[in-house]
Coordinates of N, CA, C and O in Angstrom, one line a residue:
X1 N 9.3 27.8 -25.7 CA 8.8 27.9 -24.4 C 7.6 27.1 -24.1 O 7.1 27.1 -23.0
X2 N 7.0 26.4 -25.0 CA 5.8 25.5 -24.8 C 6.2 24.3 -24.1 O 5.3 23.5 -24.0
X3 N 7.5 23.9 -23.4 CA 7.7 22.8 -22.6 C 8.4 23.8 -21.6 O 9.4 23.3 -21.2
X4 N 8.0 25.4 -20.9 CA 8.2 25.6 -20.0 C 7.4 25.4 -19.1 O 6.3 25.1 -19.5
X5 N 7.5 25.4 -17.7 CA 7.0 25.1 -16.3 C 6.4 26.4 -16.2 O 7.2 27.3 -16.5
X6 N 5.0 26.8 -15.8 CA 4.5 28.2 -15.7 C 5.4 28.2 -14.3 O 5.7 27.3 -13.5
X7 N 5.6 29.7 -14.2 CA 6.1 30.3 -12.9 C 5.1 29.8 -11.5 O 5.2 29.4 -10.3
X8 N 4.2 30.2 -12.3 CA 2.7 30.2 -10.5 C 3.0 28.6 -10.1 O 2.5 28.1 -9.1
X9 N 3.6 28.0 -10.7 CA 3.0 26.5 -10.5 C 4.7 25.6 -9.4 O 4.8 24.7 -8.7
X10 N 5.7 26.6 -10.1 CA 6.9 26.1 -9.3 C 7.1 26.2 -7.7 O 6.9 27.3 -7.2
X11 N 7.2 25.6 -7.1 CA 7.4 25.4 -5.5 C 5.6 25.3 -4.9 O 5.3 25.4 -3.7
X12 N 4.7 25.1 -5.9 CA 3.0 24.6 -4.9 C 3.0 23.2 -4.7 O 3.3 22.3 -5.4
X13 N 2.7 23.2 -3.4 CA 2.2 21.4 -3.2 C 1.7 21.2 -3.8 O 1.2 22.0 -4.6
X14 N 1.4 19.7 -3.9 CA 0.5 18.8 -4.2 C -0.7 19.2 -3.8 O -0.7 19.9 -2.8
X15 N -2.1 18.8 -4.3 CA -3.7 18.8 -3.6 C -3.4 17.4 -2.8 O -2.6 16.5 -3.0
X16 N -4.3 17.4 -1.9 CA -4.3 16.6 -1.5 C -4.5 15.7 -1.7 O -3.9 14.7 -1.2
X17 N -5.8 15.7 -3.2 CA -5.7 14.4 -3.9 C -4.9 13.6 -4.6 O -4.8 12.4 -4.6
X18 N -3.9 14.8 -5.5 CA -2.7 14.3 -6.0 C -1.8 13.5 -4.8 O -1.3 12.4 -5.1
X19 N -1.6 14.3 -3.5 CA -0.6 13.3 -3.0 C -1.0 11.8 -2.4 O -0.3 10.8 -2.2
X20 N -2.6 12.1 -2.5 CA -2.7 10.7 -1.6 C -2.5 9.7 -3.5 O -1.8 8.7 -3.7
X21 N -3.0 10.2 -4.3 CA -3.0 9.2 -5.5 C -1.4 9.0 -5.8 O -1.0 7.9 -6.1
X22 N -0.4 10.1 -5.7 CA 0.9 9.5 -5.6 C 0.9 8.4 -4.5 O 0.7 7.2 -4.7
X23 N 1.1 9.0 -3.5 CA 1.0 8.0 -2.2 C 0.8 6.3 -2.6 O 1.4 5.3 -2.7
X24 N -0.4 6.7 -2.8 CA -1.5 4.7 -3.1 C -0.6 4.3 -4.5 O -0.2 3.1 -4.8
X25 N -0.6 4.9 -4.9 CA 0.2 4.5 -6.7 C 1.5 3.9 -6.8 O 1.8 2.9 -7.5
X26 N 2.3 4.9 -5.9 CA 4.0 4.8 -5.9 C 3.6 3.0 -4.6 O 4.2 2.0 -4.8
X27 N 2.8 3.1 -3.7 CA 3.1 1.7 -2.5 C 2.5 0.9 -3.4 O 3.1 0.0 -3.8
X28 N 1.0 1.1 -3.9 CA 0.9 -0.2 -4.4 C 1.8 -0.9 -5.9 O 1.8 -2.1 -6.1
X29 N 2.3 0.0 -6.5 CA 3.2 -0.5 -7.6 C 4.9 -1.2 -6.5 O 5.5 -2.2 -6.9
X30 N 5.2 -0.6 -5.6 CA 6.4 -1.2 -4.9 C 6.0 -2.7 -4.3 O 6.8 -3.6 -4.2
X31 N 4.7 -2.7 -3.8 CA 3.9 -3.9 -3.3 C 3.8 -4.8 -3.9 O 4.3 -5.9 -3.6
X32 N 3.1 -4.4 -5.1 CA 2.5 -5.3 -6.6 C 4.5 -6.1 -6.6 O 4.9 -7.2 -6.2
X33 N 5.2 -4.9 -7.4 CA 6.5 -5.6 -7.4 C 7.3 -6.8 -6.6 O 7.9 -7.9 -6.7
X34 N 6.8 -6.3 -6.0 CA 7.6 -7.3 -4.6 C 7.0 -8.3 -4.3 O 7.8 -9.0 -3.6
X35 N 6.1 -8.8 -4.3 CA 5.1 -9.7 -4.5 C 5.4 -10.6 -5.1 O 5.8 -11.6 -4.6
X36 N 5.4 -10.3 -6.5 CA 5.6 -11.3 -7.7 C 7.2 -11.5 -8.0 O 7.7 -12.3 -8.7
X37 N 8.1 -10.2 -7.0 CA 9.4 -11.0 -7.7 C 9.3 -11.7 -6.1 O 9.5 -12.8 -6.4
X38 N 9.2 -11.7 -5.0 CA 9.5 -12.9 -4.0 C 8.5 -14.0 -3.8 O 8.6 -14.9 -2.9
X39 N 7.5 -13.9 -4.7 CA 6.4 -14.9 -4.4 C 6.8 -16.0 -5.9 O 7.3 -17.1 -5.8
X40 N 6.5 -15.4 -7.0 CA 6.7 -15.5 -8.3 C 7.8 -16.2 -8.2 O 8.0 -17.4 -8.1
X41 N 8.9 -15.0 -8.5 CA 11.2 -15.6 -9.0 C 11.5 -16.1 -8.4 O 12.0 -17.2 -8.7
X42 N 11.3 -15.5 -6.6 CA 12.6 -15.9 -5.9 C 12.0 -17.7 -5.3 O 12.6 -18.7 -5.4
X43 N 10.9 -17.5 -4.9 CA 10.3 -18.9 -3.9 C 9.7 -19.4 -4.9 O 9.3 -20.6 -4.6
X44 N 9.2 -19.0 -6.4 CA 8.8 -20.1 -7.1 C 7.1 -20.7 -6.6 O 6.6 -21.8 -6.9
X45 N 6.6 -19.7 -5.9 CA 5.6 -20.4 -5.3 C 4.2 -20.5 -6.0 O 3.4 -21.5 -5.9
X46 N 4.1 -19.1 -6.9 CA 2.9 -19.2 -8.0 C 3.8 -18.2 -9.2 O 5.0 -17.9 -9.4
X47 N 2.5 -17.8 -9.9 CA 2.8 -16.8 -11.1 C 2.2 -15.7 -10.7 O 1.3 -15.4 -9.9
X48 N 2.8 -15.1 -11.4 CA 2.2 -13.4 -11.4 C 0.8 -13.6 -11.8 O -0.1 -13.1 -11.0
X49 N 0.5 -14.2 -12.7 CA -0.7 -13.8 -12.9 C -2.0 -14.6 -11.6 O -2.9 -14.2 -10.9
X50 N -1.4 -15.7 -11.8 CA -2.2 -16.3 -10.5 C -2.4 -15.7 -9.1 O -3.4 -15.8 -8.4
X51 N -1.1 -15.0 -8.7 CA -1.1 -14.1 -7.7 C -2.0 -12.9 -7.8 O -2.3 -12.4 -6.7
X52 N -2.7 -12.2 -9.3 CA -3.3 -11.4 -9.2 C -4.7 -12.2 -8.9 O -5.7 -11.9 -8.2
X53 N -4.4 -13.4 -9.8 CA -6.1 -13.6 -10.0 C -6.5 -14.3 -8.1 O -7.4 -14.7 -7.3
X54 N -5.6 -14.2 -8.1 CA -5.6 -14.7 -6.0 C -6.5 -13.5 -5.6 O -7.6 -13.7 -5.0
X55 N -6.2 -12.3 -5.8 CA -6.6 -11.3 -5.2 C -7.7 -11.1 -5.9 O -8.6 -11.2 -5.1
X56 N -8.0 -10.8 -6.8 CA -9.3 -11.1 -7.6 C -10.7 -11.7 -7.1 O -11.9 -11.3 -6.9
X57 N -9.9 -13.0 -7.1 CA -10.7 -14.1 -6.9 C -11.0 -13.7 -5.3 O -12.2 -13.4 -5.2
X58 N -10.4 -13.6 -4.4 CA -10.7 -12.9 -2.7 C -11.6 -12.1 -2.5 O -12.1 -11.9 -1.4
X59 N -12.0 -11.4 -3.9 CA -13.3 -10.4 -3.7 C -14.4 -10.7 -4.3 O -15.5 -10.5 -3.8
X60 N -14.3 -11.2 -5.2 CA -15.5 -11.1 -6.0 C -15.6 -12.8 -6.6 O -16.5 -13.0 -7.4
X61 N -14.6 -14.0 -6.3 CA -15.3 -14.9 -6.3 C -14.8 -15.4 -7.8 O -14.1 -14.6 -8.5
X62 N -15.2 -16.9 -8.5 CA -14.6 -17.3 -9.8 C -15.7 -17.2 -10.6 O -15.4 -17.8 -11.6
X63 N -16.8 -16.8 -10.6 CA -18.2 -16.6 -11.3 C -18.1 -15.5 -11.9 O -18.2 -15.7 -13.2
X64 N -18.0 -14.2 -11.5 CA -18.0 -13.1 -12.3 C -17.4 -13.1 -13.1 O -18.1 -12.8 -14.1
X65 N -16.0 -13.5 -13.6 CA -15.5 -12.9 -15.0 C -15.2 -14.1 -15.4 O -14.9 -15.1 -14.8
X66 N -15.5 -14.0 -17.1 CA -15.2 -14.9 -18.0 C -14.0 -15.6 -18.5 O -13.8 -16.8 -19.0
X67 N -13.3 -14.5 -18.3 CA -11.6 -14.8 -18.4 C -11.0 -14.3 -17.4 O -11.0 -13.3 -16.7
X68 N -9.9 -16.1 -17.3 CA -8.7 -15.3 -16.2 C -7.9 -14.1 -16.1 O -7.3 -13.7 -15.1
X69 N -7.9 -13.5 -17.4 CA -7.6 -12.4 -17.5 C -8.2 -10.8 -16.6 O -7.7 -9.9 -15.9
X70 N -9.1 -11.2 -17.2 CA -10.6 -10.1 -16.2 C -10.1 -10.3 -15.1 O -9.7 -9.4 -14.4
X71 N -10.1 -11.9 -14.5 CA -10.1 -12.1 -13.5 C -8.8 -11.4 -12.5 O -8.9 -11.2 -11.3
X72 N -7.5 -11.3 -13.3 CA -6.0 -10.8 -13.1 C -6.2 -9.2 -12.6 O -5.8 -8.7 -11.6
X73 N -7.1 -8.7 -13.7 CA -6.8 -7.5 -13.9 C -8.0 -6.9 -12.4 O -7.7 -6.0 -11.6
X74 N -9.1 -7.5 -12.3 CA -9.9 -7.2 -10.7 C -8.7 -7.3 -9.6 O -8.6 -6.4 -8.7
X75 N -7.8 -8.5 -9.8 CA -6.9 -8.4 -8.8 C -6.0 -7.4 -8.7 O -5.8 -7.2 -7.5
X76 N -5.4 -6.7 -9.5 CA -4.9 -5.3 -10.0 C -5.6 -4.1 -9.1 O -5.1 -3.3 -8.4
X77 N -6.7 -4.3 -9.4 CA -7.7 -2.9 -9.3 C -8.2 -3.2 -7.5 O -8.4 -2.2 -6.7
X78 N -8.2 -4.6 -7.0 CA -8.3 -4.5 -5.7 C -7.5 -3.9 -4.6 O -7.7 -3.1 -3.7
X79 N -5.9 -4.9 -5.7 CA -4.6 -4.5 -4.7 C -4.4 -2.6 -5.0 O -3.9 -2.1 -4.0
X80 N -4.5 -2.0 -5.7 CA -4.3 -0.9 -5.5 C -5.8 0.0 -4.9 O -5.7 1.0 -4.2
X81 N -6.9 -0.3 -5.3 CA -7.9 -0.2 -4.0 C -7.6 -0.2 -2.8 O -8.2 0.7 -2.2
X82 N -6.7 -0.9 -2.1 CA -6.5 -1.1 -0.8 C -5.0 -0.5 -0.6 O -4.5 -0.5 0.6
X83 N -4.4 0.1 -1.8 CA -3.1 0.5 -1.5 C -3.5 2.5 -1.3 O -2.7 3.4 -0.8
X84 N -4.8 2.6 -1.9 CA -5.0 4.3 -2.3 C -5.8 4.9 -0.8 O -6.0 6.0 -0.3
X85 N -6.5 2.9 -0.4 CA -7.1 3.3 1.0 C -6.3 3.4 2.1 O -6.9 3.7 3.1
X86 N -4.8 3.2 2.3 CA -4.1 2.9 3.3 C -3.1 4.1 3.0 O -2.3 4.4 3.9
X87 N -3.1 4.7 2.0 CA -2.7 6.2 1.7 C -3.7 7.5 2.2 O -3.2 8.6 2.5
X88 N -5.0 7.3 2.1 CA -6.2 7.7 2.6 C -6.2 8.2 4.2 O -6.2 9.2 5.0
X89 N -6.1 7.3 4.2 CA -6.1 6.8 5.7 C -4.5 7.5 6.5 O -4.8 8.4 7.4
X90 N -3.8 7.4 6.4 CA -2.7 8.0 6.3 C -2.2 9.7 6.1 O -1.2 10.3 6.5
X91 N -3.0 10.0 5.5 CA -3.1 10.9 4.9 C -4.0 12.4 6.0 O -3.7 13.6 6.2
X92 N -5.1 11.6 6.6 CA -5.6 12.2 6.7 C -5.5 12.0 8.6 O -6.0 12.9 9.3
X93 N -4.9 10.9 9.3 CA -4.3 10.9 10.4 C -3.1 11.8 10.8 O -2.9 12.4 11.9
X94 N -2.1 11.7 9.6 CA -0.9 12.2 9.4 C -1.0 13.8 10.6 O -0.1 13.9 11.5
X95 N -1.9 14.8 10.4 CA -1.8 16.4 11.1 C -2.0 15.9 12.7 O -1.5 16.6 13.6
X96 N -2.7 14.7 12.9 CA -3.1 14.7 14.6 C -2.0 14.0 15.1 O -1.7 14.4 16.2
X97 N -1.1 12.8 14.6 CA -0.4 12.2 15.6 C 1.4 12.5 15.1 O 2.2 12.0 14.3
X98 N 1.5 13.5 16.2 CA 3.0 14.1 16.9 C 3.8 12.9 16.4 O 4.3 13.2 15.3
X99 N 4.1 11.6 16.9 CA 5.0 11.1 16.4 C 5.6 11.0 14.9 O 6.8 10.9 14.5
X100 N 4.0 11.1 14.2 CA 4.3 10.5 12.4 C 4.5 11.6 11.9 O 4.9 11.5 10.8
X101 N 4.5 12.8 12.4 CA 5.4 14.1 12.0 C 7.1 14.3 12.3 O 8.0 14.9 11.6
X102 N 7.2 13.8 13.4 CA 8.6 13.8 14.1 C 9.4 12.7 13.4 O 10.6 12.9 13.1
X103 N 8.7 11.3 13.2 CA 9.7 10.3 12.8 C 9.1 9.8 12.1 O 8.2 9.1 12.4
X104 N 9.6 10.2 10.2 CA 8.5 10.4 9.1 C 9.4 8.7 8.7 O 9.0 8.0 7.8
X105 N 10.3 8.4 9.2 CA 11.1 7.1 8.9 C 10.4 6.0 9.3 O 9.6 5.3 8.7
X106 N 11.0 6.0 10.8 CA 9.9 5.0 12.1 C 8.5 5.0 11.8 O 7.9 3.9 11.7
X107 N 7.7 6.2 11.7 CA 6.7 6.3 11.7 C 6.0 5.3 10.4 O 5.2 4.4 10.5
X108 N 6.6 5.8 9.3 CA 6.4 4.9 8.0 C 6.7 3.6 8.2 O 6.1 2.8 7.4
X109 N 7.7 2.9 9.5 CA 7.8 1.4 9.1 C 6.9 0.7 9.8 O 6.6 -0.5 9.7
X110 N 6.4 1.6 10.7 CA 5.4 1.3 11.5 C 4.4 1.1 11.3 O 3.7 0.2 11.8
X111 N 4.0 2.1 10.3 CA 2.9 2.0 9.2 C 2.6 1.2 8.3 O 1.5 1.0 7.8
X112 N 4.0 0.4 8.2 CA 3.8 -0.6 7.1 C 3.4 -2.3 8.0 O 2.7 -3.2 7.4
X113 N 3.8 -2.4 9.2 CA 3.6 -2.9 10.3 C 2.0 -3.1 10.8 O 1.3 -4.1 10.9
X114 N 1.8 -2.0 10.9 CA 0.5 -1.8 10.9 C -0.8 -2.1 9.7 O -1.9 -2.6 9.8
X115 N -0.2 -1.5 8.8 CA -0.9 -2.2 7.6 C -0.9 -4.1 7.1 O -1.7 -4.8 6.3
X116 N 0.3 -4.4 7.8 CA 0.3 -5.7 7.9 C -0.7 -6.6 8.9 O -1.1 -7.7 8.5
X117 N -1.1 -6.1 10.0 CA -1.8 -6.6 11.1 C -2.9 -6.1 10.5 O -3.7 -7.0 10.6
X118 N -3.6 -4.9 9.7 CA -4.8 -5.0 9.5 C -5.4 -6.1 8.2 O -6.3 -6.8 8.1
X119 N -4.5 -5.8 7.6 CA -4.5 -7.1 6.3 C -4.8 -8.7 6.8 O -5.8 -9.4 6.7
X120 N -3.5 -9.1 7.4 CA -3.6 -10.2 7.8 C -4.5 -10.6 9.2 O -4.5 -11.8 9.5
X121 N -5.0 -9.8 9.8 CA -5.4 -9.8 11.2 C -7.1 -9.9 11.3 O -7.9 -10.3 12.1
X122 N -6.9 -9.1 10.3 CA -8.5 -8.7 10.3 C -9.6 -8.8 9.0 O -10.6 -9.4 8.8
X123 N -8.7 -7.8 8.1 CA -9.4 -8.1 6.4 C -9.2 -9.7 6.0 O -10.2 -10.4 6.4
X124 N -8.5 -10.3 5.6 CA -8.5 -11.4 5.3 C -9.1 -12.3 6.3 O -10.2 -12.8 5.9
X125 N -8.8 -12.6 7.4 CA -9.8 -13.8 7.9 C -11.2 -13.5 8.0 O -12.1 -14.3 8.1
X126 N -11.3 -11.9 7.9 CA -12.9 -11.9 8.2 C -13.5 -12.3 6.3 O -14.2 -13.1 5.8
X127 N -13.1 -11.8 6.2 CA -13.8 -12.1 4.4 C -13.2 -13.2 3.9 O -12.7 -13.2 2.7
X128 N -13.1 -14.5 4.9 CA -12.3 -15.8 4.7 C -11.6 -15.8 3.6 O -12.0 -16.6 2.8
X129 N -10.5 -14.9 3.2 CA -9.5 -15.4 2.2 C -8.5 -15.9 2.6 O -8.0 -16.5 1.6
X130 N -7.7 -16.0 3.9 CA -6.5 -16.4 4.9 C -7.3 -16.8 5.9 O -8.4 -16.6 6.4
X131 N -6.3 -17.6 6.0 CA -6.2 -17.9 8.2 C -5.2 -17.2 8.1 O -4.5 -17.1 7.1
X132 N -5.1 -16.2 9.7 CA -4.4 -15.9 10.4 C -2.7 -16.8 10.3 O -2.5 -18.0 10.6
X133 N -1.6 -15.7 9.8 CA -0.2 -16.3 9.7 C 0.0 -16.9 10.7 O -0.4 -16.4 11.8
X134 N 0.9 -18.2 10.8 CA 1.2 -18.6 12.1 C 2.7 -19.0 12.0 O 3.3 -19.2 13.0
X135 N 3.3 -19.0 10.8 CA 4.3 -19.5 10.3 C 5.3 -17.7 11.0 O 4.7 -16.6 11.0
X136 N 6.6 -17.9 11.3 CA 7.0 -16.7 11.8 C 8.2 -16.3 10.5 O 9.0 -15.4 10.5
X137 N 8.2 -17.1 9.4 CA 9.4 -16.7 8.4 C 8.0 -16.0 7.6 O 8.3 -15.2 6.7
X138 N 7.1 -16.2 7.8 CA 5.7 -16.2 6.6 C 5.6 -14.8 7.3 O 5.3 -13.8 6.6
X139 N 5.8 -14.7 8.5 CA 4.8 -13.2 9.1 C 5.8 -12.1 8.6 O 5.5 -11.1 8.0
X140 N 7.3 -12.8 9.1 CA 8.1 -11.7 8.9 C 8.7 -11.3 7.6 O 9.5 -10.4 7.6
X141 N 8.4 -11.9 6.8 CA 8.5 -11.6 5.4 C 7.0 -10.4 4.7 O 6.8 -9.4 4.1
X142 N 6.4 -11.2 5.2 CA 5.4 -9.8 4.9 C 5.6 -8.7 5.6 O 5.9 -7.7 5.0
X143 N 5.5 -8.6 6.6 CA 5.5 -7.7 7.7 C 6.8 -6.7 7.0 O 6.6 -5.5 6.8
X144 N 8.0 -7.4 6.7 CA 9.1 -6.6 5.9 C 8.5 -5.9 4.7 O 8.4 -4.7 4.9
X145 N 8.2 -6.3 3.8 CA 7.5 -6.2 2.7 C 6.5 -5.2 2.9 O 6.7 -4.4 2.0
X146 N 5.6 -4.9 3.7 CA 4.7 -4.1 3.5 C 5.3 -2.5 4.4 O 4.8 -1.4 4.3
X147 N 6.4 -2.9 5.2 CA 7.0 -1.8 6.2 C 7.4 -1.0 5.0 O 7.0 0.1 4.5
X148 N 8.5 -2.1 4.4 CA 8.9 -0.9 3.1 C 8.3 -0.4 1.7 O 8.6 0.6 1.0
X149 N 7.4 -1.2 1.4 CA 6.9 -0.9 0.2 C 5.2 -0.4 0.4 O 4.3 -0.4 -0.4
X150 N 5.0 -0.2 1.5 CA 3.5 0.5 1.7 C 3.6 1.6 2.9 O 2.8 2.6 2.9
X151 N 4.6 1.3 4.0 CA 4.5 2.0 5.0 C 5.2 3.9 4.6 O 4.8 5.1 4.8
X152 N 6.6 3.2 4.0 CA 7.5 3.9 4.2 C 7.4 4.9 2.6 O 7.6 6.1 2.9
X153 N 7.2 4.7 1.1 CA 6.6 5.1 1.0 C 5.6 6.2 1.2 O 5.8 7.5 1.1
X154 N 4.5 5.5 1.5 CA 3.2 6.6 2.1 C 3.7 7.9 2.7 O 3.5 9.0 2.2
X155 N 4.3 7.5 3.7 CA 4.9 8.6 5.2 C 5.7 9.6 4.6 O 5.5 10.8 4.9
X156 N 6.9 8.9 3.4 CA 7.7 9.9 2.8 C 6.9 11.1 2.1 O 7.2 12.3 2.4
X157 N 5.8 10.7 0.9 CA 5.0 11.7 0.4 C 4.0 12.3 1.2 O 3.4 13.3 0.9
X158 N 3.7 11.6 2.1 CA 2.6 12.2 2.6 C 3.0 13.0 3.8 O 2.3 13.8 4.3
X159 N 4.7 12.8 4.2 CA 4.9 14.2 5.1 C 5.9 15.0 4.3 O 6.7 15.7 5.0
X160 N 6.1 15.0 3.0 CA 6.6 16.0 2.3 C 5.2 17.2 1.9 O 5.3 18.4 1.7
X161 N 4.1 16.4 1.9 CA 2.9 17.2 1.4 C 2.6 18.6 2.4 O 2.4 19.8 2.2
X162 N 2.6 18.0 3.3 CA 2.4 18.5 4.8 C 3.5 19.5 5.2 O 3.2 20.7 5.5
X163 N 4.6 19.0 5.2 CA 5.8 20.0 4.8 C 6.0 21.2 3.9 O 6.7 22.2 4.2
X164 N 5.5 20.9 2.9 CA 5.6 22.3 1.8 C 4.0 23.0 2.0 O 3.7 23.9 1.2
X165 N 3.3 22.7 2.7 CA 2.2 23.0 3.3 C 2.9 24.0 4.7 O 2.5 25.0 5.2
X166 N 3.6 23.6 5.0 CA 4.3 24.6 6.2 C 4.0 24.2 7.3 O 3.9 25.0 8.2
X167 N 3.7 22.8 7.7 CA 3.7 22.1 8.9 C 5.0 21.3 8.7 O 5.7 20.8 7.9
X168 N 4.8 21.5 10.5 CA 6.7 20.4 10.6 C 6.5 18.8 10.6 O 7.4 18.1 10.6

């Protein structure tokens, strides 16, 4: 019985911290993925690792770390930085707005939609790592990408949390 499940613990939600760390964990690992197999395999456009040290390099610059390695692994720790913040964030909007309870689907792709316009719209050009997308296969390829692998995601665990919490 030492690999039984205690009783008290079957059918409790999540804390809230566990769900938002599921949440940011499960989008930024579907993100990270998707990234490097359509950036990476499919278009051939960089490497995985360059694609991290991209993000890396976006925050903190080619001076800080000694190896590109270091440098990969900051990019790691950014992209999921910003994937645990957009779960956060999410998370704690989720009880006030009627729609993202009612259409935990829509609402999620919307979300991912939304997280695309703040990314590309705002974080990046202000902290000059992008210009502003102008290309419309470029937009809508991310914009896909982040709908499903950050929006939809998020909305799923974070209105199951909410749910076994006993809100509709």
């Amino acid at each position: 019985m030492g690999n039984a499940i205690p009783v008290s613990s079957v059918g409790q939600r999540p804390s809230a911290i566990q769900t938002i760390l599921s949440a940011g964990l499960v989008a930024g690992c579907f993100d990270l993925l998707s990234a490097i197999i359509v950036y990476s395999v499919v278009m051939q456009r960089t490497t995985d690792i360059k694609l991290l040290q991209g993000i890396g390099r976006a925050v903190f610059g080619n001076k800080i770390f000694d190896s590109d390695t270091s440098l990969a692994l900051s990019g790691v720790a950014v992209h999921f930085f910003i994937a645990f913040s957009f779960a956060t964030f999410y998370f704690f909007v989720f009880p006030y707005v009627t729609f993202l309870r009612r259409q935990r689907i829509l609402g999620g792709l919307l979300y991912g939609a939304f997280a695309w316009c703040v990314m590309n719209l705002a974080v990046l050009p202000i902290f000059h790592v992008a210009n502003i997308p102008h290309k419309w296969d470029s937009i809508l390829r991310g914009v896909v990408i982040l709908m499903f692998c950050i929006g939809l995601p998020i909305s799923m665990i974070v209105s199951r949390h909410y749910k076994l919490k006993g809100q509709p």
